[in-house]
Structure formats: C-alpha cells, structure tokens
PDB file of C-alpha atoms in Angstrom:
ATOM      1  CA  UNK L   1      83.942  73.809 327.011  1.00  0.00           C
ATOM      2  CA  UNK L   2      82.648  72.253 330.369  1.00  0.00           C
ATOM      3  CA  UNK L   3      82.992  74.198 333.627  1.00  0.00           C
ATOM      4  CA  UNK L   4      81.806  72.376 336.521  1.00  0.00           C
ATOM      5  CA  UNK L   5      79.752  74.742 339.665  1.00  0.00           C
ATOM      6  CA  UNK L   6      78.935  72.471 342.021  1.00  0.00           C
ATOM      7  CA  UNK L   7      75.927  70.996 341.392  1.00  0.00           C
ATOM      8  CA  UNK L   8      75.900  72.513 337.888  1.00  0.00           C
ATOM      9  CA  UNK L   9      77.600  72.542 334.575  1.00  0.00           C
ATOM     10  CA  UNK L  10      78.685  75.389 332.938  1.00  0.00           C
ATOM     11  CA  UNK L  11      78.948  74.781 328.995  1.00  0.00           C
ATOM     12  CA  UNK L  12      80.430  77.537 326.956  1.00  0.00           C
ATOM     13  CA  UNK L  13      79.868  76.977 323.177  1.00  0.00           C
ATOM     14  CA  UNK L  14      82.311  78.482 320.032  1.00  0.00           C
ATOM     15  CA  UNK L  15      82.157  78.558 316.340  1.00  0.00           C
ATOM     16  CA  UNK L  16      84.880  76.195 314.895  1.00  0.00           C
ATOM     17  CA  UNK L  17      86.330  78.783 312.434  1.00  0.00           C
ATOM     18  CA  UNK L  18      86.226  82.189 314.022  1.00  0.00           C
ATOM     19  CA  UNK L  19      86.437  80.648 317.346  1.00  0.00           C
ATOM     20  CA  UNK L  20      82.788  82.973 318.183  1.00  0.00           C
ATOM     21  CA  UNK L  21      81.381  82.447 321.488  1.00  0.00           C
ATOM     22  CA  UNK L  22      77.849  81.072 320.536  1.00  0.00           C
ATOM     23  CA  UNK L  23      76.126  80.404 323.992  1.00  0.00           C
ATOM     24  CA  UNK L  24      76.145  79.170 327.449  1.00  0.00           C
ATOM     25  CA  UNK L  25      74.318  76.692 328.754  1.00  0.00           C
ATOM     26  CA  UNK L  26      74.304  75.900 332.631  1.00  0.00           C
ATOM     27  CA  UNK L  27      72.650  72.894 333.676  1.00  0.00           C
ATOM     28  CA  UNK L  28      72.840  70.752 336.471  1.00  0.00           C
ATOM     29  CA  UNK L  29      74.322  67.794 336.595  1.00  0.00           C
ATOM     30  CA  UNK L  30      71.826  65.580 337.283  1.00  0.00           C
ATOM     31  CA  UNK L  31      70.135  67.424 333.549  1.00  0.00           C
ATOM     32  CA  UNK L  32      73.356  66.091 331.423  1.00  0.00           C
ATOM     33  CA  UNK L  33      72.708  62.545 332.426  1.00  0.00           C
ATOM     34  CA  UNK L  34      69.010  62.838 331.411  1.00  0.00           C
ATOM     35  CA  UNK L  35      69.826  64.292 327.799  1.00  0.00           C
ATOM     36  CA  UNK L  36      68.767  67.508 328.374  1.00  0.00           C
ATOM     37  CA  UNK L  37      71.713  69.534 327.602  1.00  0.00           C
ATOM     38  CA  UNK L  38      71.707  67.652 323.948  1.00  0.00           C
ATOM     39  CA  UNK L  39      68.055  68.825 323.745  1.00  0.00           C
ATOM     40  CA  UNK L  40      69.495  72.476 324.257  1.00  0.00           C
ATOM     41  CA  UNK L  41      72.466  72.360 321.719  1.00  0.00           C
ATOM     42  CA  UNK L  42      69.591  70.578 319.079  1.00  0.00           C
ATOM     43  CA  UNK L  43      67.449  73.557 319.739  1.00  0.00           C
ATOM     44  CA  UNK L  44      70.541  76.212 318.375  1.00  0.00           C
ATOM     45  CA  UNK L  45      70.662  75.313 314.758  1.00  0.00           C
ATOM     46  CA  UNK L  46      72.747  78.498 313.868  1.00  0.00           C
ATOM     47  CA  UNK L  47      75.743  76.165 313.237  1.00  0.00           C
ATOM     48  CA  UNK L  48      74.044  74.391 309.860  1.00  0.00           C
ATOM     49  CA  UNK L  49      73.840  77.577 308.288  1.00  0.00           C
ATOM     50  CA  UNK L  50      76.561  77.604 306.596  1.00  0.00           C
ATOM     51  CA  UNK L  51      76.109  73.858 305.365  1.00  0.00           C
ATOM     52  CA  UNK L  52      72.346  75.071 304.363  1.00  0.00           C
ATOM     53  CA  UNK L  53      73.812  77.623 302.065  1.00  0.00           C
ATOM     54  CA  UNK L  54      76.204  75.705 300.415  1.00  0.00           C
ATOM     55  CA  UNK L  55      73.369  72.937 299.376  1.00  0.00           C
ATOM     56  CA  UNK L  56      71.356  75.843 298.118  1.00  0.00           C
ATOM     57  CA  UNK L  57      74.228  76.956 296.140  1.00  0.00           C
ATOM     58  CA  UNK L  58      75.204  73.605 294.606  1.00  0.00           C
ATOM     59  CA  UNK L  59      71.739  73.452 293.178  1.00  0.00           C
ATOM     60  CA  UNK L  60      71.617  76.833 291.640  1.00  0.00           C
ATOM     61  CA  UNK L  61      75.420  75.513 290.099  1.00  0.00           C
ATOM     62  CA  UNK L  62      73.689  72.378 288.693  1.00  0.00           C
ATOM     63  CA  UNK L  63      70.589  73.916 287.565  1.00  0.00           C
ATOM     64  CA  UNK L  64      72.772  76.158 285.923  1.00  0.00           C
ATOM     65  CA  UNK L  65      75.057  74.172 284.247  1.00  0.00           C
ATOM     66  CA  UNK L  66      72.403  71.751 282.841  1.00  0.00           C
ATOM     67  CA  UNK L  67      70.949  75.243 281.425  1.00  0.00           C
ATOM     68  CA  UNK L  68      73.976  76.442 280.165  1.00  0.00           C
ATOM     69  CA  UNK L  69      74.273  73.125 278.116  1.00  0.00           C
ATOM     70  CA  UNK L  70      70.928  72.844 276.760  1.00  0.00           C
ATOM     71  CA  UNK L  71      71.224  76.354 275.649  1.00  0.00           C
ATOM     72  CA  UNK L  72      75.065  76.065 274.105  1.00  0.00           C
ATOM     73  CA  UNK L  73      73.727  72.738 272.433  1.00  0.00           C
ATOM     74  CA  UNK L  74      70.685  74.582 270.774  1.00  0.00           C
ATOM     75  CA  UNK L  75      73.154  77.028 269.711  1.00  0.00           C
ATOM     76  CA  UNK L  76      75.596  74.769 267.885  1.00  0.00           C
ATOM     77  CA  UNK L  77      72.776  72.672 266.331  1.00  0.00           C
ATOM     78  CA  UNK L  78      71.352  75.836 264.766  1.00  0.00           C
ATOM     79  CA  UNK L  79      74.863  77.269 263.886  1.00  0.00           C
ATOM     80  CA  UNK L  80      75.616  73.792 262.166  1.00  0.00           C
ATOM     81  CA  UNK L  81      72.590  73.785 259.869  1.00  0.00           C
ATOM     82  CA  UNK L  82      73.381  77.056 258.966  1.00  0.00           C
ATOM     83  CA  UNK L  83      76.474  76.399 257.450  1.00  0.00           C
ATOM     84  CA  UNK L  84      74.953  73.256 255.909  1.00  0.00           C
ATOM     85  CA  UNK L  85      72.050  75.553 254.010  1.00  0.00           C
ATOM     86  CA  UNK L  86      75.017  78.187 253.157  1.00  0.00           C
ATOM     87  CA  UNK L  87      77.007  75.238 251.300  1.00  0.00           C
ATOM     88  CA  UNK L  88      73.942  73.637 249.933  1.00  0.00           C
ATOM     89  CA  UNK L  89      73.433  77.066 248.133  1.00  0.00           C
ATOM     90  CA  UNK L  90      76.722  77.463 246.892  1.00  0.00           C
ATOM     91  CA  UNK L  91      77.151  74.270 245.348  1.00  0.00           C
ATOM     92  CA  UNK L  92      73.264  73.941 243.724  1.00  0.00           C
ATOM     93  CA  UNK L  93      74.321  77.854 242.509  1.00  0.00           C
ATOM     94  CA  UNK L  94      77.857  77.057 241.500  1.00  0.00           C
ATOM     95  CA  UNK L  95      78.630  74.837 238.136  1.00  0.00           C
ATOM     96  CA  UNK L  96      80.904  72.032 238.751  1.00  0.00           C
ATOM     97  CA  UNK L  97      81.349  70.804 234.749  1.00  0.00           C
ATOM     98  CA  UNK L  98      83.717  72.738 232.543  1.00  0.00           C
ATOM     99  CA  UNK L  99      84.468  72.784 228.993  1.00  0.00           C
ATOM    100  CA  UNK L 100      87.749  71.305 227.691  1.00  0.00           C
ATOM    101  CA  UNK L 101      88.788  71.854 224.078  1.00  0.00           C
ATOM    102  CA  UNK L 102      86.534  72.199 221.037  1.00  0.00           C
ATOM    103  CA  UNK L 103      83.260  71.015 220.193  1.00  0.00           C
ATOM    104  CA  UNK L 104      83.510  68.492 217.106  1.00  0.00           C
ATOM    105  CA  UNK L 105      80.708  67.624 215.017  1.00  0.00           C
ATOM    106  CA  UNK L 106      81.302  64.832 212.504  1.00  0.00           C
ATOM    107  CA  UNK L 107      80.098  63.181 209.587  1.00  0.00           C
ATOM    108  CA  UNK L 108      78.906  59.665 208.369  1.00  0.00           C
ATOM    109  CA  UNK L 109      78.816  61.027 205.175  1.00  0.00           C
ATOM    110  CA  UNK L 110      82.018  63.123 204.796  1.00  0.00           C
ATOM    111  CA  UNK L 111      80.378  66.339 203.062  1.00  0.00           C
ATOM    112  CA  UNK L 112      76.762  66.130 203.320  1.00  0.00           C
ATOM    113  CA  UNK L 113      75.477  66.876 207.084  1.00  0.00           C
ATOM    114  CA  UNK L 114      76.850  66.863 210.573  1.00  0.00           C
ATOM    115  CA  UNK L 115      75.443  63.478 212.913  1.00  0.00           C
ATOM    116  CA  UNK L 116      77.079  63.204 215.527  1.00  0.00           C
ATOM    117  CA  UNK L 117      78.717  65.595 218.061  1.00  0.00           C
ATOM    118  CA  UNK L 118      82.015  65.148 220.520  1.00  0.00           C
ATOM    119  CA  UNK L 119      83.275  67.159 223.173  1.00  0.00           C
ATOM    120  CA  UNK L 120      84.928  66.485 226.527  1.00  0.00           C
ATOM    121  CA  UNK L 121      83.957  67.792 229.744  1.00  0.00           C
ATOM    122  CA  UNK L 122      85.771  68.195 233.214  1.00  0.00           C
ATOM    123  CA  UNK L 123      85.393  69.083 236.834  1.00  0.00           C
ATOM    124  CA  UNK L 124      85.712  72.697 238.009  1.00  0.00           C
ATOM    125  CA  UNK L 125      88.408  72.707 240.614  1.00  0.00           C
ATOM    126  CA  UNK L 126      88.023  71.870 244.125  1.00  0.00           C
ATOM    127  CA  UNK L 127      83.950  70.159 242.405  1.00  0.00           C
ATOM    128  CA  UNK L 128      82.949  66.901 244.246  1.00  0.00           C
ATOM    129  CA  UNK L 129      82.750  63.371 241.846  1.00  0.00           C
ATOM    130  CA  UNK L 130      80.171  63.731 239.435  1.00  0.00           C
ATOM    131  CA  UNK L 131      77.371  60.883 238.709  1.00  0.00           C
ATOM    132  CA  UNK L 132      77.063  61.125 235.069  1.00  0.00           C
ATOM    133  CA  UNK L 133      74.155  58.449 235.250  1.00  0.00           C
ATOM    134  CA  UNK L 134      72.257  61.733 236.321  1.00  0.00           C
ATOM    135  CA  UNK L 135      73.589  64.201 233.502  1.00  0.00           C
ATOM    136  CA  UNK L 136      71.457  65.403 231.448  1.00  0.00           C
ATOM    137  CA  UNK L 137      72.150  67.192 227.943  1.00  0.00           C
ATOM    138  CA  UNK L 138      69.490  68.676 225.926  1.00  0.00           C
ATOM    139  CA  UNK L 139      70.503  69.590 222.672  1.00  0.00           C
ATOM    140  CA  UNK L 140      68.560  71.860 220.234  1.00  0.00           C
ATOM    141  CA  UNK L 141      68.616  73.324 217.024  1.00  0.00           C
ATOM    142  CA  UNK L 142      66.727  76.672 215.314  1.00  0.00           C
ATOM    143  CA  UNK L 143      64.898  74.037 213.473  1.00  0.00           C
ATOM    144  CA  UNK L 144      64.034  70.794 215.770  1.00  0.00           C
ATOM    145  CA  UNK L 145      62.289  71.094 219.015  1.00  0.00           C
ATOM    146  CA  UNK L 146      64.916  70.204 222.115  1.00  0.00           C
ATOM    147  CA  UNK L 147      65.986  66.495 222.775  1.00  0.00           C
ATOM    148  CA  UNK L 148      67.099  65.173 226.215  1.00  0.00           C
ATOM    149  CA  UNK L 149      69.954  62.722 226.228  1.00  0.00           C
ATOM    150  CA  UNK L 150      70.775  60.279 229.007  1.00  0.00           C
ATOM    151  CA  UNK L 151      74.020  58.268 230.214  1.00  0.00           C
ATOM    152  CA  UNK L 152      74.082  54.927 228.384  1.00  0.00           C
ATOM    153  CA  UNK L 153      76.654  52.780 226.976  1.00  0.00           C
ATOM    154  CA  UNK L 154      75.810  52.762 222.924  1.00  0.00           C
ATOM    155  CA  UNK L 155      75.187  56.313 221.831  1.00  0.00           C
ATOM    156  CA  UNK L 156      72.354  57.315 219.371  1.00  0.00           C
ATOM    157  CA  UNK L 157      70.068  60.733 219.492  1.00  0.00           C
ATOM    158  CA  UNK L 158      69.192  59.887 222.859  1.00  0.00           C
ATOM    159  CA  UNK L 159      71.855  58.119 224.802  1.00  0.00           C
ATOM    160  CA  UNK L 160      75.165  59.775 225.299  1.00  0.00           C
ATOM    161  CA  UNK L 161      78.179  58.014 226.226  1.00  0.00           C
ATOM    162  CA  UNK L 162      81.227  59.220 227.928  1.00  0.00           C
ATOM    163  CA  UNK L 163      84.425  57.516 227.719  1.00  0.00           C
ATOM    164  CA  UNK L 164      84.830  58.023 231.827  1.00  0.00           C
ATOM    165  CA  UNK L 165      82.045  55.939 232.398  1.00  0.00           C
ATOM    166  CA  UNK L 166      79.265  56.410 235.027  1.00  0.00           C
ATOM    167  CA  UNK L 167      81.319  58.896 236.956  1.00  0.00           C
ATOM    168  CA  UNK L 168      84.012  61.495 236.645  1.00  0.00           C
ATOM    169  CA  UNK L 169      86.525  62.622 239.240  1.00  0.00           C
ATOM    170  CA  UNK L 170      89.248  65.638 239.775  1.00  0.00           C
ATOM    171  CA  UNK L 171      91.136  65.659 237.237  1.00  0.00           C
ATOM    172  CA  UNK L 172      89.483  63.559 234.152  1.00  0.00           C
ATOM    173  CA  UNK L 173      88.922  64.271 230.736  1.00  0.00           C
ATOM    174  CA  UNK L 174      85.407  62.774 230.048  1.00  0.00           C
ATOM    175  CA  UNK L 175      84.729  62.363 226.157  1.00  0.00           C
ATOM    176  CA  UNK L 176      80.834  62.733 225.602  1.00  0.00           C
ATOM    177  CA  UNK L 177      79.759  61.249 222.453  1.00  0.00           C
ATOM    178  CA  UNK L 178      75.780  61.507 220.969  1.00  0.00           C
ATOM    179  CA  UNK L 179      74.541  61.613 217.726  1.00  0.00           C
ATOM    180  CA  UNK L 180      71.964  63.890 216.296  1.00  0.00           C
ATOM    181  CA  UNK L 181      69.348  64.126 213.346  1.00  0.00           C
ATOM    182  CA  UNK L 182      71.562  65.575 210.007  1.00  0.00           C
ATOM    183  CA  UNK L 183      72.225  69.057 210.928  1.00  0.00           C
ATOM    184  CA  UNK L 184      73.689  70.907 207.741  1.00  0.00           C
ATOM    185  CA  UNK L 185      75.749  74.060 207.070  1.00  0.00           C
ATOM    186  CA  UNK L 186      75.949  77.381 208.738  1.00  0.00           C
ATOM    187  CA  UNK L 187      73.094  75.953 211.740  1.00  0.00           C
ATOM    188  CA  UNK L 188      73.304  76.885 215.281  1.00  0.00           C
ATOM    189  CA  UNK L 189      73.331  74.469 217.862  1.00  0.00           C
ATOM    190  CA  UNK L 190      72.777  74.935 221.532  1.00  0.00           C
ATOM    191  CA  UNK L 191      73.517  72.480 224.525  1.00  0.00           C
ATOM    192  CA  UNK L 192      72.672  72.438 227.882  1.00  0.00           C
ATOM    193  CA  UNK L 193      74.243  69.854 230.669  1.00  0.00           C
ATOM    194  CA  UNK L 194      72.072  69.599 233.584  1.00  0.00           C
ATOM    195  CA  UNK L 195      74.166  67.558 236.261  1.00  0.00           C
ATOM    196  CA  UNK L 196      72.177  65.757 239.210  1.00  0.00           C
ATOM    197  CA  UNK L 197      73.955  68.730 241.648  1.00  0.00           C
ATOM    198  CA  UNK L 198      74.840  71.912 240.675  1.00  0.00           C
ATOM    199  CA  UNK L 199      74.211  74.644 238.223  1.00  0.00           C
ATOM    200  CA  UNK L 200      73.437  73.614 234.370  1.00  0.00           C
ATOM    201  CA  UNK L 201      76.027  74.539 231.778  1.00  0.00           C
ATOM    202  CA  UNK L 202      74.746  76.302 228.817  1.00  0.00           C
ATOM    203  CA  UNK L 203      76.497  76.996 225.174  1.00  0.00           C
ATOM    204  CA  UNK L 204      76.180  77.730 221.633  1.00  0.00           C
ATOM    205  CA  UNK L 205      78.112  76.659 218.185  1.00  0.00           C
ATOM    206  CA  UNK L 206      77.776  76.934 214.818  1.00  0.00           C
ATOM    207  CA  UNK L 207      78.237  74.204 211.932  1.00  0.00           C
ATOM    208  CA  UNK L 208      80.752  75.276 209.536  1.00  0.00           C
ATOM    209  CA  UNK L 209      80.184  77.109 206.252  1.00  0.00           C
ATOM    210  CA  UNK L 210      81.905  73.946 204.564  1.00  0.00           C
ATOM    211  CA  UNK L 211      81.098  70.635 206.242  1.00  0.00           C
ATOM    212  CA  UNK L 212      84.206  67.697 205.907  1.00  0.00           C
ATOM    213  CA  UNK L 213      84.266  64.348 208.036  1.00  0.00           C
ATOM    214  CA  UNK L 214      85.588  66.081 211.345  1.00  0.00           C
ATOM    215  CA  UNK L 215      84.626  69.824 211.805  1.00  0.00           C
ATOM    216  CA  UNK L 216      85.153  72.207 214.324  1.00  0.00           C
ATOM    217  CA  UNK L 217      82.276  73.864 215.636  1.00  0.00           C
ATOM    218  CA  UNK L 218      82.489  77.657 216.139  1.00  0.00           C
TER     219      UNK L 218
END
C-alpha cells in the first residue's frame, strides 16, 4: 500500500494469504523513480518461501515414486518366477499318463509265446497335450536286459505306435502297440513310460499260466 509524506513514500507491505504486515519501506520520491524501492522489495525474499518448499517437496514426491516403482517392480518379477519354479515342480513331480483298461499281450503263434503287447494310455485330468514323439517306454523282462522304445509309425521291438498319433489330448484313448522278443508262460514283465514332461509311469504284469492268441496280462 502507498502512503504519500511529502517528499516521501510510505510503502506498507502484506502477505497475500494471512494478510501479515511484512515491512515498511519509506523512500522518497525522487528514490521510486530511480528503482530503488524495487531494489528493497528484491532484497526481502521471505515471500518465495513457500514456493521454495513446495519445489523441494515435489522432488522428494518424484524421487519417491520412481523408488516406489522400481522397488514394487522387483517385487512382482521375483513373486512371478516364484510361482513359475512352484508349477515347474509340480508338473516335472506329478504324472500326467494314466492307465486305461488291461494290458494285452498277444500271439503270432496262438499257443506258443507272447510277441507283442497292447495297452492304451490317457491323460490325467486337468494334464497339458502330451508329445508322444518324446515318450519313451522301456520294457524289461527277468530274463532280457531293458529295451527303449520310441514313437514311430510301424511297430517292431523298438518302435511303438499309438493309434492317437504324435500327440494326445484331454480326453483320448491312445492305443500303444510294440512288439517284443517271445516271452513265454508265467514271466514278469515290467514297463516304464518316460514322457518328455512329467513324472515316469512304472508297472508290472505277468504272462498267463496258459498262453492263447489274446491274453490278459495280470
């Protein structure tokens, strides 16, 4: 506010918000044309304190918040490959083949020796698609060291073929068909599928007492 006393100006000087008398500058007239009073009112910087402060404080919020994401990025990365080891554990320790029916061993010769085995396979519920280009059964006897069979398309005592194809899905009924060296009464047999993912799938039968064309192994 300007007051003029004669040869001088009286300027009285508030706060905008609490209306705060700040100071009072009197200074003649002949000072305001020269720029002094300006020089004055520069020299009182208490009004940019408040601006001051809130520059300081929106840098501490940035800083902060640029932290804050770093940190709750680190957090989810490490909290999604956790969950990705936890399920890569449960399905390489889970089985995902089942058993469906009986195992069947038949014979070329009708009542001499068993040569070649059937059995069908499935997927355990809620299993992924199965390559069965990377099955794997070894089959064994108390007699003959084990053999590995692989996925092919004509069977003999190393190729296996399944009547699903290359892959098997939710809900199929996969025939697996192999043949093996003459296996003859009363002999166990073991098997072992060994699937590209997941746990292997062990079992045992026995050949019959009597052997006929088709038998049911027990």
């Amino acid at each position: 506010m300007f007051c003029e006393l004669g040869r001088f100006i009286e300027i009285n000087i508030y706060t905008i918000k609490s209306s705060n008398h700040v100071a009072t500058l009197v200074t003649p007239v002949s000072a305001l044309m020269k720029g002094e009073i300006m020089k004055q009112l520069k020299s009182d910087d208490s009004g940019f304190t408040g601006l001051e402060a809130a520059i300081v404080l929106i840098a501490f919020v940035v800083v902060a918040a640029v932290f804050s994401y770093v940190v709750l990025g680190a957090g989810f990365f490490t909290t999604q490959k956790s969950q990705e080891t936890v399920y890569k554990g449960v399905e390489q320790a889970s089985t995902n083949i089942q058993m469906i029916g009986n195992v069947y061993g038949l014979s070329s010769t009708g009542s001499t020796n068993i040569d070649e085995i059937k059995f069908s396979i499935g997927l355990a519920p809620g299993a992924p698609t199965i390559d069965l280009t990377g099955l794997r059964i070894v089959f064994s006897t108390a007699t003959s060291t084990p053999q590995t069979l692989t996925y092919g398309t004509t069977k003999s005592t190393t190729v296996f073929t399944s009547s699903c194809g290359g892959a098997m899905q939710q809900n199929d009924q996969c025939e697996i068909d192999f043949n093996i060296a003459d296996t003859g009464v009363n002999t166990k047999m073991t098997f072992e599928l060994r699937p590209a993912v997941g746990a292997s799938l062990p079992f045992t039968k026995t050949s019959p007492p009597t052997i006929t064309t088709t038998n049911v192994l027990y």
